[in-house]
Amino acid sequence: MEKNNGRRVILFPLPLQGCINPMIQLAKILHSRGFSITVIHTRFNAPKPTSHPLFSFLEIKDGLSETETRTDDNTWLFTLLNRRCETPFRDCLTNLLGSSSDSETERISCLIHDSGWTFFTRSVAKSLKLPRLVLNTYTVSFFLNHFALPKLRREVSLLSQDSEQDDLVQDFPPLRKKDLLRILKEKREYLEPYLNMILETTKSSSGIIIMSCEELEQDSLCKARDAFKVPIFAIGPSYSNFPASSSSLFTQDETCIPWLDKQEDRSVIYVSFGSLISMTGPELTEIACGLRNSGQPFLLVVRVGLVKGTEWIEAIPEELMAKVNEKGKIVKWAPQQEVLKHQAIGGFLTHSGWNSTVESVREGVPMICLPCIWDQFVDARLVSDVWRVGLHLEHRIDRNEIESLIRSLFSGNEGEAIRERMRLLKEKVGRSVKENGSAYRSLESLIDHISSF
């Protein structure tokens, strides 16, 4: 860490694993550059302060009932959080600023909040005369275009022709029409007003921070700079120097690492569907069968709650479990960054969340994409259609399809070509975070920007 620069930054993550990880990584980056860090967080999905002893943590009440925290409608959940957290957040921030004004050695530079905090962050920061930046945890391609979803929902009847399912969506590249139909089928009663608030809150900010880089999304970044008219800092996948494992909301099973140590190099398919996805028992069985039939050793993450109505893996028939255990290992949660770095990993069957996608690129691991919700459909198309460093299951959870794509990825000309493109992309992205790289320069600009407040 550089010498303390006498400035403090306030961070306010949205309480989901995929939002907490990049916010904590950003906190580590800023702390390494001399800033003191305070994290304001909700009681729901609170990060663990003991994992980050150099930061200050302040919990605010969120007013959520246990039933409300179990909803699978994230837009509704975010709307509730935005409605109920305004007063607790305002009081917390006011107290912090009051304490800072009494200090002769340190002052608060700015607030950085997740783009999902919309209803009150702008007005609260403005009333307290505090500069405000937005952290976007999506791919730029998704964030830039997803404001068109309400308009596209009204036009959804025009997209239902079976013969056009594979066509690109002109207003939302690189999505195919069949991807868009899946996004729009999700229950999102509160979607339009929520998106409008995100857009207004982002455009009125002092800057946007993005965990991506020019090498991954140059065209989208150019369009975003034109659209938002505020500074955009694409600081890249900087997690390699600041791992996210310590910000995990789940207990990680470290026994998978010695198991990987016993496998041949680039032989294992790693399978994980993130912290939000749910599936049925028969779907999990199809995945397990496809993995077993592929002949490749595999590390399968089955999060508690992945299969609704079950405790854990009892949905997999006993006779199949016996065969699964011959070639694979199943854990409840894995230290993903450590797993993807491991020399035994040769592929990643993923839900295509943005964090998982950039981690896989950073480690040069080709992907098989099975997107399930929201931005994952865009991430998967970037992987399979734009960067061409992976294969797409095309939303089919079928044992034969899974087996076929694993075999294609690990052997044959197609797999070899994918691995070579991934090797080149890994090198490009790796250069971006090194001195004079695009992400490195963007980070330097961000530090200067925050220091100017």
Short mmCIF file of C-alpha atoms in Angstrom, two decimals, residues 216-404:
data_model
loop_
_atom_site.label_atom_id
_atom_site.label_comp_id
_atom_site.label_asym_id
_atom_site.label_seq_id
_atom_site.Cartn_x
_atom_site.Cartn_y
_atom_site.Cartn_z
CA LEU A 216 -12.78 -6.75 -24.66
CA GLU A 217 -15.32 -4.07 -25.60
CA GLN A 218 -13.77 -1.24 -27.56
CA ASP A 219 -16.81 -0.49 -29.76
CA SER A 220 -19.25 -0.56 -26.85
CA LEU A 221 -17.00 1.68 -24.77
CA CYS A 222 -16.88 4.25 -27.58
CA LYS A 223 -20.68 4.21 -27.83
CA ALA A 224 -21.05 4.45 -24.04
CA ARG A 225 -18.82 7.53 -23.87
CA ASP A 226 -21.00 9.20 -26.49
CA ALA A 227 -24.23 8.15 -24.74
CA PHE A 228 -23.41 9.09 -21.15
CA LYS A 229 -21.22 12.18 -21.59
CA VAL A 230 -19.41 11.54 -18.28
CA PRO A 231 -15.92 10.08 -17.72
CA ILE A 232 -15.80 6.30 -18.09
CA PHE A 233 -13.01 4.36 -16.41
CA ALA A 234 -12.62 0.84 -17.86
CA ILE A 235 -10.13 -0.42 -15.29
CA GLY A 236 -10.11 -4.01 -16.50
CA PRO A 237 -10.12 -7.38 -14.72
CA SER A 238 -7.76 -6.26 -11.98
CA TYR A 239 -8.80 -9.07 -9.65
CA SER A 240 -5.59 -11.02 -10.34
CA ASN A 241 -3.78 -8.72 -7.93
CA PHE A 242 -6.77 -8.41 -5.60
CA PRO A 243 -8.62 -11.76 -5.36
CA ALA A 244 -12.34 -11.81 -4.57
CA SER A 245 -12.31 -15.03 -2.54
CA SER A 246 -12.30 -13.16 0.75
CA SER A 247 -15.56 -11.43 -0.20
CA SER A 248 -17.45 -14.68 -0.82
CA LEU A 249 -20.83 -14.96 0.91
CA PHE A 250 -20.46 -18.76 0.82
CA THR A 251 -18.10 -21.13 2.61
CA GLN A 252 -15.58 -22.41 0.08
CA ASP A 253 -14.62 -26.06 -0.11
CA GLU A 254 -10.83 -26.04 -0.38
CA THR A 255 -10.63 -29.83 -0.80
CA CYS A 256 -11.12 -29.37 -4.54
CA ILE A 257 -7.58 -28.00 -4.91
CA PRO A 258 -5.72 -31.17 -3.77
CA TRP A 259 -8.20 -33.14 -5.94
CA LEU A 260 -7.22 -30.99 -8.93
CA ASP A 261 -3.54 -31.55 -8.10
CA LYS A 262 -4.04 -35.25 -8.93
CA GLN A 263 -5.55 -34.60 -12.38
CA GLU A 264 -3.70 -34.30 -15.68
CA ASP A 265 -2.97 -30.84 -17.07
CA ARG A 266 -5.88 -29.20 -18.94
CA SER A 267 -8.07 -32.28 -18.46
CA VAL A 268 -10.80 -31.06 -16.07
CA ILE A 269 -14.05 -29.32 -16.96
CA TYR A 270 -15.05 -26.93 -14.16
CA VAL A 271 -18.80 -26.38 -13.79
CA SER A 272 -20.41 -23.58 -11.81
CA PHE A 273 -23.63 -21.58 -12.21
CA GLY A 274 -22.97 -18.70 -9.83
CA SER A 275 -24.83 -17.45 -6.80
CA LEU A 276 -28.31 -16.71 -8.21
CA ILE A 277 -29.29 -19.40 -10.73
CA SER A 278 -31.78 -22.12 -9.84
CA MET A 279 -32.74 -25.25 -11.78
CA THR A 280 -34.87 -28.37 -11.48
CA GLY A 281 -33.73 -31.77 -10.31
CA PRO A 282 -34.07 -33.30 -13.79
CA GLU A 283 -31.92 -30.48 -15.22
CA LEU A 284 -29.16 -31.17 -12.71
CA THR A 285 -29.39 -34.86 -13.60
CA GLU A 286 -29.00 -34.05 -17.31
CA ILE A 287 -25.89 -31.99 -16.55
CA ALA A 288 -24.41 -34.75 -14.37
CA CYS A 289 -25.08 -37.35 -17.10
CA GLY A 290 -23.51 -35.18 -19.78
CA LEU A 291 -20.42 -34.64 -17.64
CA ARG A 292 -20.05 -38.33 -16.84
CA ASN A 293 -20.59 -39.43 -20.43
CA SER A 294 -18.02 -36.97 -21.78
CA GLY A 295 -15.22 -39.02 -20.24
CA GLN A 296 -13.48 -35.90 -18.88
CA PRO A 297 -12.83 -35.48 -15.16
CA PHE A 298 -14.99 -32.65 -13.78
CA LEU A 299 -15.40 -30.38 -10.79
CA LEU A 300 -19.09 -29.59 -10.30
CA VAL A 301 -20.32 -26.84 -7.96
CA VAL A 302 -23.83 -27.48 -6.64
CA ARG A 303 -24.66 -24.52 -4.46
CA VAL A 304 -27.12 -25.10 -1.63
CA GLY A 305 -30.34 -23.73 -3.11
CA LEU A 306 -29.33 -24.41 -6.73
CA VAL A 307 -32.07 -27.06 -7.01
CA LYS A 308 -35.28 -25.76 -5.50
CA GLY A 309 -36.98 -27.99 -2.95
CA THR A 310 -33.84 -30.01 -2.15
CA GLU A 311 -31.19 -29.87 0.53
CA TRP A 312 -28.30 -30.44 -1.87
CA ILE A 313 -27.62 -33.18 -4.47
CA GLU A 314 -30.33 -35.73 -3.63
CA ALA A 315 -31.97 -34.93 -6.97
CA ILE A 316 -29.20 -36.96 -8.66
CA PRO A 317 -30.17 -40.68 -8.67
CA GLU A 318 -27.96 -42.95 -6.53
CA GLU A 319 -26.85 -45.11 -9.44
CA LEU A 320 -25.73 -42.01 -11.33
CA MET A 321 -23.92 -40.64 -8.27
CA ALA A 322 -21.83 -43.81 -8.12
CA LYS A 323 -20.69 -43.20 -11.72
CA VAL A 324 -20.22 -39.47 -11.12
CA ASN A 325 -17.86 -40.14 -8.24
CA GLU A 326 -15.63 -42.24 -10.52
CA LYS A 327 -14.61 -39.22 -12.64
CA GLY A 328 -15.79 -36.13 -10.82
CA LYS A 329 -15.95 -34.19 -7.59
CA ILE A 330 -18.98 -32.23 -6.36
CA VAL A 331 -18.63 -29.32 -3.90
CA LYS A 332 -21.07 -26.76 -2.50
CA TRP A 333 -18.85 -23.80 -3.40
CA ALA A 334 -15.35 -23.45 -4.82
CA PRO A 335 -12.59 -20.82 -4.64
CA GLN A 336 -13.22 -19.99 -8.29
CA GLN A 337 -10.25 -17.80 -9.06
CA GLU A 338 -7.88 -20.39 -7.58
CA VAL A 339 -9.65 -23.15 -9.51
CA LEU A 340 -9.46 -21.30 -12.85
CA LYS A 341 -5.74 -20.66 -12.30
CA HIS A 342 -5.08 -24.36 -11.75
CA GLN A 343 -3.15 -26.17 -14.47
CA ALA A 344 -5.63 -29.06 -14.43
CA ILE A 345 -8.52 -26.91 -15.67
CA GLY A 346 -9.14 -27.18 -19.42
CA GLY A 347 -12.64 -25.74 -19.72
CA PHE A 348 -15.41 -23.94 -17.84
CA LEU A 349 -19.11 -24.77 -18.17
CA THR A 350 -20.58 -21.51 -16.90
CA HIS A 351 -23.78 -19.48 -16.50
CA SER A 352 -21.84 -16.62 -18.14
CA GLY A 353 -22.03 -14.08 -15.35
CA TRP A 354 -19.68 -11.18 -16.08
CA ASN A 355 -17.34 -11.86 -13.15
CA SER A 356 -16.97 -15.50 -14.18
CA THR A 357 -16.50 -14.55 -17.82
CA VAL A 358 -13.65 -12.09 -17.24
CA GLU A 359 -12.01 -14.41 -14.71
CA SER A 360 -12.05 -17.19 -17.29
CA VAL A 361 -10.58 -14.90 -19.97
CA ARG A 362 -7.91 -13.65 -17.58
CA GLU A 363 -6.81 -17.23 -16.92
CA GLY A 364 -7.17 -18.35 -20.55
CA VAL A 365 -9.83 -21.00 -19.89
CA PRO A 366 -12.21 -21.71 -22.82
CA MET A 367 -15.90 -21.73 -21.95
CA ILE A 368 -19.13 -23.60 -22.63
CA CYS A 369 -21.94 -21.10 -22.07
CA LEU A 370 -25.30 -21.88 -20.50
CA PRO A 371 -26.78 -18.43 -19.76
CA CYS A 372 -29.93 -18.35 -17.64
CA ILE A 373 -30.91 -14.77 -16.77
CA TRP A 374 -30.46 -11.09 -17.56
CA ASP A 375 -26.99 -9.97 -18.73
CA GLN A 376 -25.71 -13.53 -19.02
CA PHE A 377 -27.22 -13.84 -22.51
CA VAL A 378 -25.05 -10.98 -23.80
CA ASP A 379 -21.93 -12.30 -22.07
CA ALA A 380 -22.45 -15.71 -23.65
CA ARG A 381 -22.78 -14.21 -27.15
CA LEU A 382 -19.58 -12.24 -26.65
CA VAL A 383 -17.79 -15.47 -25.74
CA SER A 384 -19.21 -17.66 -28.51
CA ASP A 385 -19.94 -15.24 -31.37
CA VAL A 386 -17.69 -12.18 -30.95
CA TRP A 387 -14.47 -13.32 -29.26
CA ARG A 388 -15.05 -16.95 -30.35
CA VAL A 389 -13.35 -18.37 -27.27
CA GLY A 390 -16.10 -20.77 -26.29
CA LEU A 391 -19.16 -22.74 -27.31
CA HIS A 392 -22.85 -22.03 -26.67
CA LEU A 393 -25.34 -24.63 -25.47
CA GLU A 394 -28.13 -22.51 -27.01
CA HIS A 395 -30.21 -22.85 -23.83
CA ARG A 396 -30.42 -26.66 -24.11
CA ILE A 397 -29.86 -28.60 -20.90
CA ASP A 398 -29.52 -31.97 -22.55
CA ARG A 399 -27.02 -34.69 -21.67
CA ASN A 400 -26.14 -35.42 -25.30
CA GLU A 401 -25.55 -31.74 -26.13
CA ILE A 402 -23.41 -31.27 -23.02
CA GLU A 403 -21.36 -34.38 -23.79
CA SER A 404 -20.91 -33.30 -27.41
#
